[in-house]
Short mmCIF file of C-alpha atoms in Angstrom, two decimals:
data_model
loop_
_atom_site.label_atom_id
_atom_site.label_comp_id
_atom_site.label_asym_id
_atom_site.label_seq_id
_atom_site.Cartn_x
_atom_site.Cartn_y
_atom_site.Cartn_z
CA ALA A 1095 0.03 0.05 0.03
CA LEU A 1096 1.16 3.56 -0.81
CA ALA A 1097 0.64 4.80 2.71
CA VAL A 1098 2.80 2.01 4.29
CA ASP A 1099 5.53 2.41 1.62
CA LEU A 1100 5.53 6.14 2.00
CA LEU A 1101 5.97 5.77 5.84
CA ILE A 1102 8.86 3.39 5.51
CA VAL A 1103 10.61 5.68 2.95
CA LEU A 1104 10.16 8.81 5.10
CA ALA A 1105 11.19 6.95 8.28
CA SER A 1106 14.31 5.46 6.48
CA GLY A 1107 15.13 8.85 5.09
CA PHE A 1108 14.83 10.48 8.49
CA THR A 1109 17.05 7.83 10.08
CA ALA A 1110 19.72 8.03 7.34
CA GLY A 1111 19.66 11.81 7.40
CA LEU A 1112 20.09 11.85 11.25
CA ILE A 1113 23.04 9.41 11.02
CA CYS A 1114 24.73 11.33 8.27
CA GLN A 1115 24.35 14.63 10.13
CA ARG A 1116 25.83 12.98 13.11
CA ILE A 1117 28.96 11.66 11.33
CA GLY A 1118 29.28 14.69 9.09
CA VAL A 1119 28.46 13.06 5.71
CA SER A 1120 26.09 14.39 3.13
CA PRO A 1121 22.45 13.27 3.73
CA LEU A 1122 22.30 12.48 -0.11
CA ILE A 1123 24.55 9.52 0.51
CA GLY A 1124 22.43 8.28 3.34
CA TYR A 1125 19.26 8.54 1.20
CA LEU A 1126 20.79 6.52 -1.54
CA ILE A 1127 22.30 3.83 0.62
CA VAL A 1128 19.09 3.37 2.81
CA GLY A 1129 17.08 3.25 -0.41
CA SER A 1130 19.15 0.43 -1.77
CA ALA A 1131 18.92 -1.36 1.64
CA ILE A 1132 15.12 -1.25 1.91
CA GLY A 1133 14.61 -2.08 -1.80
CA ASP A 1134 14.39 -5.30 -3.79
CA GLY A 1135 17.94 -5.97 -3.57
CA GLY A 1136 18.07 -5.62 0.19
CA VAL A 1137 15.40 -6.41 2.83
CA HIS A 1138 12.59 -5.89 0.33
CA LEU A 1139 10.46 -3.51 2.45
CA VAL A 1140 9.57 -1.28 -0.56
CA SER A 1141 9.39 -2.31 -4.24
CA GLN A 1142 10.89 -0.17 -6.85
CA HIS A 1143 7.89 -0.91 -8.96
CA ASN A 1144 5.55 1.09 -6.80
CA HIS A 1145 4.47 3.56 -9.34
CA GLU A 1146 2.36 5.64 -6.88
CA LEU A 1147 5.62 6.29 -4.84
CA GLU A 1148 7.33 7.15 -8.16
CA TYR A 1149 4.87 9.92 -8.80
CA LEU A 1150 5.55 11.40 -5.36
CA ALA A 1151 9.24 11.21 -6.05
CA ARG A 1152 8.73 13.11 -9.41
CA ALA A 1153 6.75 15.78 -7.45
CA GLY A 1154 10.00 16.14 -5.39
CA ILE A 1155 12.03 16.74 -8.45
CA LEU A 1156 9.63 19.42 -9.71
CA LEU A 1157 9.57 21.29 -6.55
CA LEU A 1158 13.36 21.15 -6.20
CA LEU A 1159 13.78 22.58 -9.77
CA PHE A 1160 11.07 25.17 -8.93
CA ALA A 1161 13.26 26.28 -6.07
CA ILE A 1162 16.28 26.58 -8.36
CA GLY A 1163 14.16 28.86 -10.67
CA ILE A 1164 12.90 31.05 -7.91
CA GLU A 1165 16.42 31.96 -6.91
CA PHE A 1166 17.15 33.26 -10.30
CA SER A 1167 16.18 36.40 -12.07
CA LEU A 1168 15.98 37.21 -15.84
CA GLY A 1169 18.93 39.61 -15.37
CA GLU A 1170 20.97 36.93 -13.78
CA LEU A 1171 20.27 34.42 -16.66
CA VAL A 1172 21.28 37.04 -19.25
CA ARG A 1173 24.50 37.58 -17.27
CA LEU A 1174 24.91 33.77 -17.26
CA SER A 1175 24.26 33.38 -21.00
CA ARG A 1176 27.85 32.84 -21.88
CA PHE A 1177 28.30 30.12 -19.26
CA PHE A 1178 24.88 28.69 -20.26
CA LEU A 1179 25.72 28.51 -24.07
CA ILE A 1180 29.49 28.46 -24.41
CA GLY A 1181 30.24 26.69 -21.08
CA GLY A 1182 27.45 24.13 -21.50
CA GLY A 1183 28.24 23.56 -25.19
CA VAL A 1184 31.89 23.08 -24.57
CA GLN A 1185 31.47 20.81 -21.46
CA MET A 1186 28.99 18.55 -23.42
CA ALA A 1187 31.21 18.44 -26.56
CA VAL A 1188 34.40 17.70 -24.68
CA VAL A 1189 32.88 14.92 -22.48
CA ALA A 1190 30.99 13.39 -25.38
CA ALA A 1191 33.94 13.33 -27.70
CA GLY A 1192 36.34 11.85 -24.97
CA ALA A 1193 33.70 9.17 -23.84
CA THR A 1194 32.92 8.36 -27.41
CA ALA A 1195 36.50 7.89 -28.30
CA VAL A 1196 36.95 5.39 -25.56
CA ALA A 1197 33.71 3.52 -26.36
CA LEU A 1198 34.70 3.08 -30.03
CA ILE A 1199 37.45 0.80 -28.82
CA PHE A 1200 34.85 -1.78 -27.66
CA LEU A 1201 31.71 -0.86 -29.64
CA PRO A 1202 30.42 0.15 -33.10
CA TRP A 1203 30.09 3.96 -33.67
CA ARG A 1204 26.25 4.20 -33.06
CA PRO A 1205 26.16 2.71 -29.50
CA ALA A 1206 29.60 4.42 -28.84
CA VAL A 1207 28.07 7.83 -29.73
CA LEU A 1208 24.96 7.16 -27.60
CA ILE A 1209 27.06 6.13 -24.61
CA GLY A 1210 29.43 9.23 -25.13
CA THR A 1211 26.49 11.59 -25.26
CA ALA A 1212 24.88 10.18 -22.26
CA MET A 1213 28.06 10.49 -20.29
CA SER A 1214 28.08 14.29 -21.08
CA LEU A 1215 24.73 14.74 -19.14
CA SER A 1216 24.61 15.39 -15.50
CA SER A 1217 21.66 15.17 -12.89
CA THR A 1218 20.42 18.69 -12.30
CA VAL A 1219 18.69 17.63 -9.14
CA LEU A 1220 21.71 15.86 -7.54
CA VAL A 1221 24.17 18.60 -8.29
CA PHE A 1222 21.87 21.28 -7.11
CA ARG A 1223 21.08 19.53 -3.98
CA ALA A 1224 24.79 19.02 -3.27
CA LEU A 1225 25.47 22.66 -3.98
CA ALA A 1226 22.72 23.71 -1.67
CA GLU A 1227 23.99 21.37 1.13
CA ILE A 1228 27.37 23.18 1.09
CA GLY A 1229 25.76 26.64 0.80
CA GLU A 1230 27.21 27.30 -2.72
CA SER A 1231 24.08 27.37 -4.93
CA ALA A 1232 23.77 31.07 -4.76
CA THR A 1233 27.56 31.78 -5.31
CA PRO A 1234 28.98 32.85 -8.75
CA HIS A 1235 30.53 29.48 -9.53
CA GLY A 1236 27.44 27.72 -8.18
CA LYS A 1237 25.07 29.65 -10.53
CA ARG A 1238 27.56 29.02 -13.41
CA ALA A 1239 27.29 25.26 -12.70
CA ILE A 1240 23.45 25.52 -12.64
CA GLY A 1241 23.58 27.43 -15.96
CA ILE A 1242 25.58 24.53 -17.54
CA LEU A 1243 23.06 22.00 -16.07
CA LEU A 1244 20.14 23.95 -17.58
CA PHE A 1245 21.94 23.85 -20.94
CA GLN A 1246 22.13 20.03 -20.64
CA ASP A 1247 18.45 19.87 -19.83
CA ALA A 1248 17.72 22.10 -22.84
CA ALA A 1249 19.94 19.95 -25.04
CA LEU A 1250 18.35 16.72 -24.00
CA VAL A 1251 15.33 17.27 -26.21
CA PRO A 1252 17.16 17.47 -29.57
CA LEU A 1253 19.39 14.63 -28.46
CA LEU A 1254 16.37 12.30 -27.69
CA LEU A 1255 15.17 12.86 -31.29
CA VAL A 1256 18.43 11.25 -32.41
CA VAL A 1257 18.18 8.30 -30.02
CA PRO A 1258 15.95 6.03 -32.43
CA PHE A 1259 18.47 6.61 -35.19
CA LEU A 1260 21.39 5.58 -32.99
CA THR A 1261 19.71 2.58 -31.64
CA GLY A 1262 18.57 1.44 -35.14
CA THR A 1263 14.86 1.65 -34.36
CA GLY A 1264 14.10 4.75 -36.57
CA ALA A 1265 15.41 7.33 -39.02
CA ALA A 1266 17.42 10.41 -38.40
CA PRO A 1267 15.24 13.36 -37.45
CA GLY A 1268 14.59 15.89 -40.26
CA ALA A 1269 15.36 19.69 -40.23
CA LEU A 1270 11.49 20.27 -39.79
CA GLN A 1271 11.49 18.61 -36.52
CA TYR A 1272 14.28 20.73 -35.15
CA LEU A 1273 12.76 23.86 -36.54
CA MET A 1274 9.39 23.23 -34.91
CA LEU A 1275 11.22 22.45 -31.55
CA ALA A 1276 13.08 25.76 -31.82
CA LEU A 1277 9.85 27.66 -32.62
CA TRP A 1278 7.99 26.12 -29.74
CA SER A 1279 11.02 26.86 -27.28
CA VAL A 1280 11.04 30.60 -28.41
CA LEU A 1281 7.28 30.73 -27.83
CA PHE A 1282 7.62 29.11 -24.42
CA VAL A 1283 10.45 31.53 -23.33
CA SER A 1284 8.29 34.44 -24.57
CA GLY A 1285 5.40 33.19 -22.62
CA VAL A 1286 7.47 32.92 -19.40
CA ILE A 1287 8.57 36.54 -19.79
CA VAL A 1288 5.04 37.66 -20.22
CA ALA A 1289 3.65 35.59 -17.36
CA ARG A 1290 6.29 36.87 -15.06
CA HIS A 1291 5.34 40.45 -15.75
CA LEU A 1292 1.63 39.70 -15.45
CA LEU A 1293 2.22 37.96 -12.09
CA ALA A 1294 4.25 40.98 -10.64
CA GLU A 1295 2.11 43.71 -12.01
CA TRP A 1296 -1.42 42.38 -11.98
CA ILE A 1297 -1.95 39.11 -10.14
CA ILE A 1298 -0.08 39.67 -6.94
CA PRO A 1299 -1.71 43.08 -6.23
CA ARG A 1300 -5.08 41.48 -6.54
CA PHE A 1301 -4.22 38.56 -4.32
CA ALA A 1302 -2.66 40.80 -1.67
CA SER A 1303 -6.12 41.97 -0.42
CA PHE A 1304 -7.08 38.32 0.55
CA ARG A 1305 -4.17 37.96 2.84
CA SER A 1306 -4.34 34.21 2.68
CA PRO A 1307 -1.22 32.01 2.84
CA ASP A 1308 -3.42 29.03 1.65
CA LEU A 1309 -4.45 30.72 -1.59
CA ILE A 1310 -0.73 31.62 -2.42
CA VAL A 1311 0.37 27.96 -1.84
CA LEU A 1312 -2.50 26.62 -3.96
CA PHE A 1313 -1.98 29.32 -6.73
CA THR A 1314 1.82 28.43 -6.71
CA LEU A 1315 1.29 24.72 -7.05
CA VAL A 1316 -1.32 25.13 -9.73
CA SER A 1317 1.02 27.46 -11.70
CA LEU A 1318 3.89 24.92 -11.19
CA GLY A 1319 1.88 22.09 -12.63
CA GLY A 1320 0.51 24.17 -15.40
CA VAL A 1321 3.81 25.45 -16.68
CA THR A 1322 5.37 22.05 -16.39
CA LEU A 1323 2.40 20.50 -18.30
CA ILE A 1324 2.72 23.12 -21.07
CA ALA A 1325 6.40 22.42 -21.50
CA TYR A 1326 5.86 18.66 -21.55
CA THR A 1327 3.05 19.07 -24.14
CA ILE A 1328 5.23 21.02 -26.58
CA GLY A 1329 8.08 18.49 -26.18
CA LEU A 1330 10.34 20.20 -23.57
CA PRO A 1331 11.50 18.37 -20.47
CA PRO A 1332 9.35 18.71 -17.38
CA ALA A 1333 12.53 19.99 -15.49
CA VAL A 1334 12.72 22.96 -17.83
CA GLY A 1335 9.01 23.63 -17.25
CA ALA A 1336 9.49 23.47 -13.33
CA PHE A 1337 12.51 25.80 -13.58
CA ALA A 1338 10.51 28.23 -15.73
CA ALA A 1339 7.70 28.24 -13.21
CA GLY A 1340 10.21 29.28 -10.56
CA LEU A 1341 11.62 31.91 -12.77
CA ILE A 1342 8.05 33.34 -13.26
CA PHE A 1343 7.68 33.65 -9.42
CA SER A 1344 11.20 35.09 -8.83
CA GLY A 1345 12.10 38.74 -8.24
CA ASN A 1346 8.74 39.95 -6.63
CA ARG A 1347 7.40 40.60 -3.20
CA TRP A 1348 5.98 37.03 -3.00
CA THR A 1349 9.29 35.35 -3.69
CA LYS A 1350 10.53 34.89 -0.04
CA GLN A 1351 7.16 34.01 1.17
CA ILE A 1352 6.50 31.36 -1.44
CA ASP A 1353 9.98 29.84 -0.97
CA ALA A 1354 9.20 29.64 2.86
CA LEU A 1355 5.76 28.13 2.32
CA VAL A 1356 6.67 25.57 -0.31
CA LEU A 1357 9.96 24.55 1.54
CA PRO A 1358 8.44 21.78 3.80
CA PHE A 1359 6.83 20.16 0.74
CA ARG A 1360 10.07 20.47 -1.22
CA GLU A 1361 12.25 18.91 1.38
CA SER A 1362 9.85 16.02 2.14
CA PHE A 1363 9.21 15.08 -1.43
CA ALA A 1364 12.98 15.49 -2.25
CA ALA A 1365 13.88 12.96 0.48
CA VAL A 1366 11.24 10.56 -1.11
CA PHE A 1367 12.94 11.10 -4.45
CA PHE A 1368 16.42 10.42 -3.33
CA VAL A 1369 15.49 7.24 -1.24
CA SER A 1370 13.47 6.12 -4.24
CA LEU A 1371 16.40 6.63 -6.31
CA GLY A 1372 18.43 4.32 -4.06
CA LEU A 1373 15.59 1.68 -4.57
CA LEU A 1374 16.88 1.36 -8.24
CA PHE A 1375 20.29 0.00 -7.10
CA ASP A 1376 20.71 -3.68 -6.38
CA PRO A 1377 23.64 -4.10 -3.97
CA ARG A 1378 23.70 -7.87 -4.97
CA LEU A 1379 25.55 -6.72 -7.98
CA LEU A 1380 28.57 -5.83 -6.13
CA TRP A 1381 28.82 -9.39 -4.82
CA ARG A 1382 28.14 -10.95 -8.10
CA GLU A 1383 30.30 -8.78 -10.39
CA PRO A 1384 32.49 -6.58 -8.24
CA VAL A 1385 35.02 -5.79 -10.98
CA LEU A 1386 32.63 -4.12 -13.49
CA PRO A 1387 30.88 -1.63 -11.08
CA LEU A 1388 34.29 -0.69 -9.61
CA ALA A 1389 35.85 -0.22 -12.98
CA ALA A 1390 32.93 1.88 -14.12
CA PHE A 1391 33.09 4.02 -11.06
CA ILE A 1392 36.84 4.75 -11.43
CA GLY A 1393 36.32 5.40 -15.15
CA LEU A 1394 33.54 7.90 -14.53
#
């Protein structure tokens, strides 16, 4: 049952976080380890195939990315544009080229390119959470790192169009597909800018008269879900939609209040996400094939 699994995940996450704080280790490590311990490869308390739990974990991802967006402003994004475009492009190209060159020693070119490209991507959620834990998400180098991560998220969409060709299950995408994707992306960014202006100049002043935190939270969650759904519908990653929703709410008199009100939801669902991520790992693999995971870890 979802309620029992959720209680086990939250209790396990709380225990792991407590131990990690006590010994001075990142709670992220504790969440992942305890997740693998209670999963199918451990004591089998929670199954990784619980899709209801997966939906809650995804909610944690969206809230975490929303928190990233709310800490930014359009001015900051413009100032970070060279790190976003040049830094992100160079990072992905260099890593993909190096990883592909190594993979070509063992594999044909198509799977080698696929693996090399996958190696150039990072987890926005994990990196942001790690930066936040050490208090560096708001520093100049932290924001540059987040800019590169956002470039990777944006680049993921055109890369996914090439996957069927690289796996031999489809043809290479045409120029029209990329043109439509670029057009929708421009329209989406324009919509975010307009929505941000409308929120600050028209919506917030009208909501202020109600003096109701409940309405603020509900409006924020509906907006987050709506913008994320729009992004998903036009072919953009939900992560980009969640970040854009945060950007819409940044830089106005609601920003700090929303961040404080959403914080409990964000942290709770984020813990569910990281523990659920640990559920995917089967520790028995380390006993059956210790050399391969260790070599992969060192290589990475």
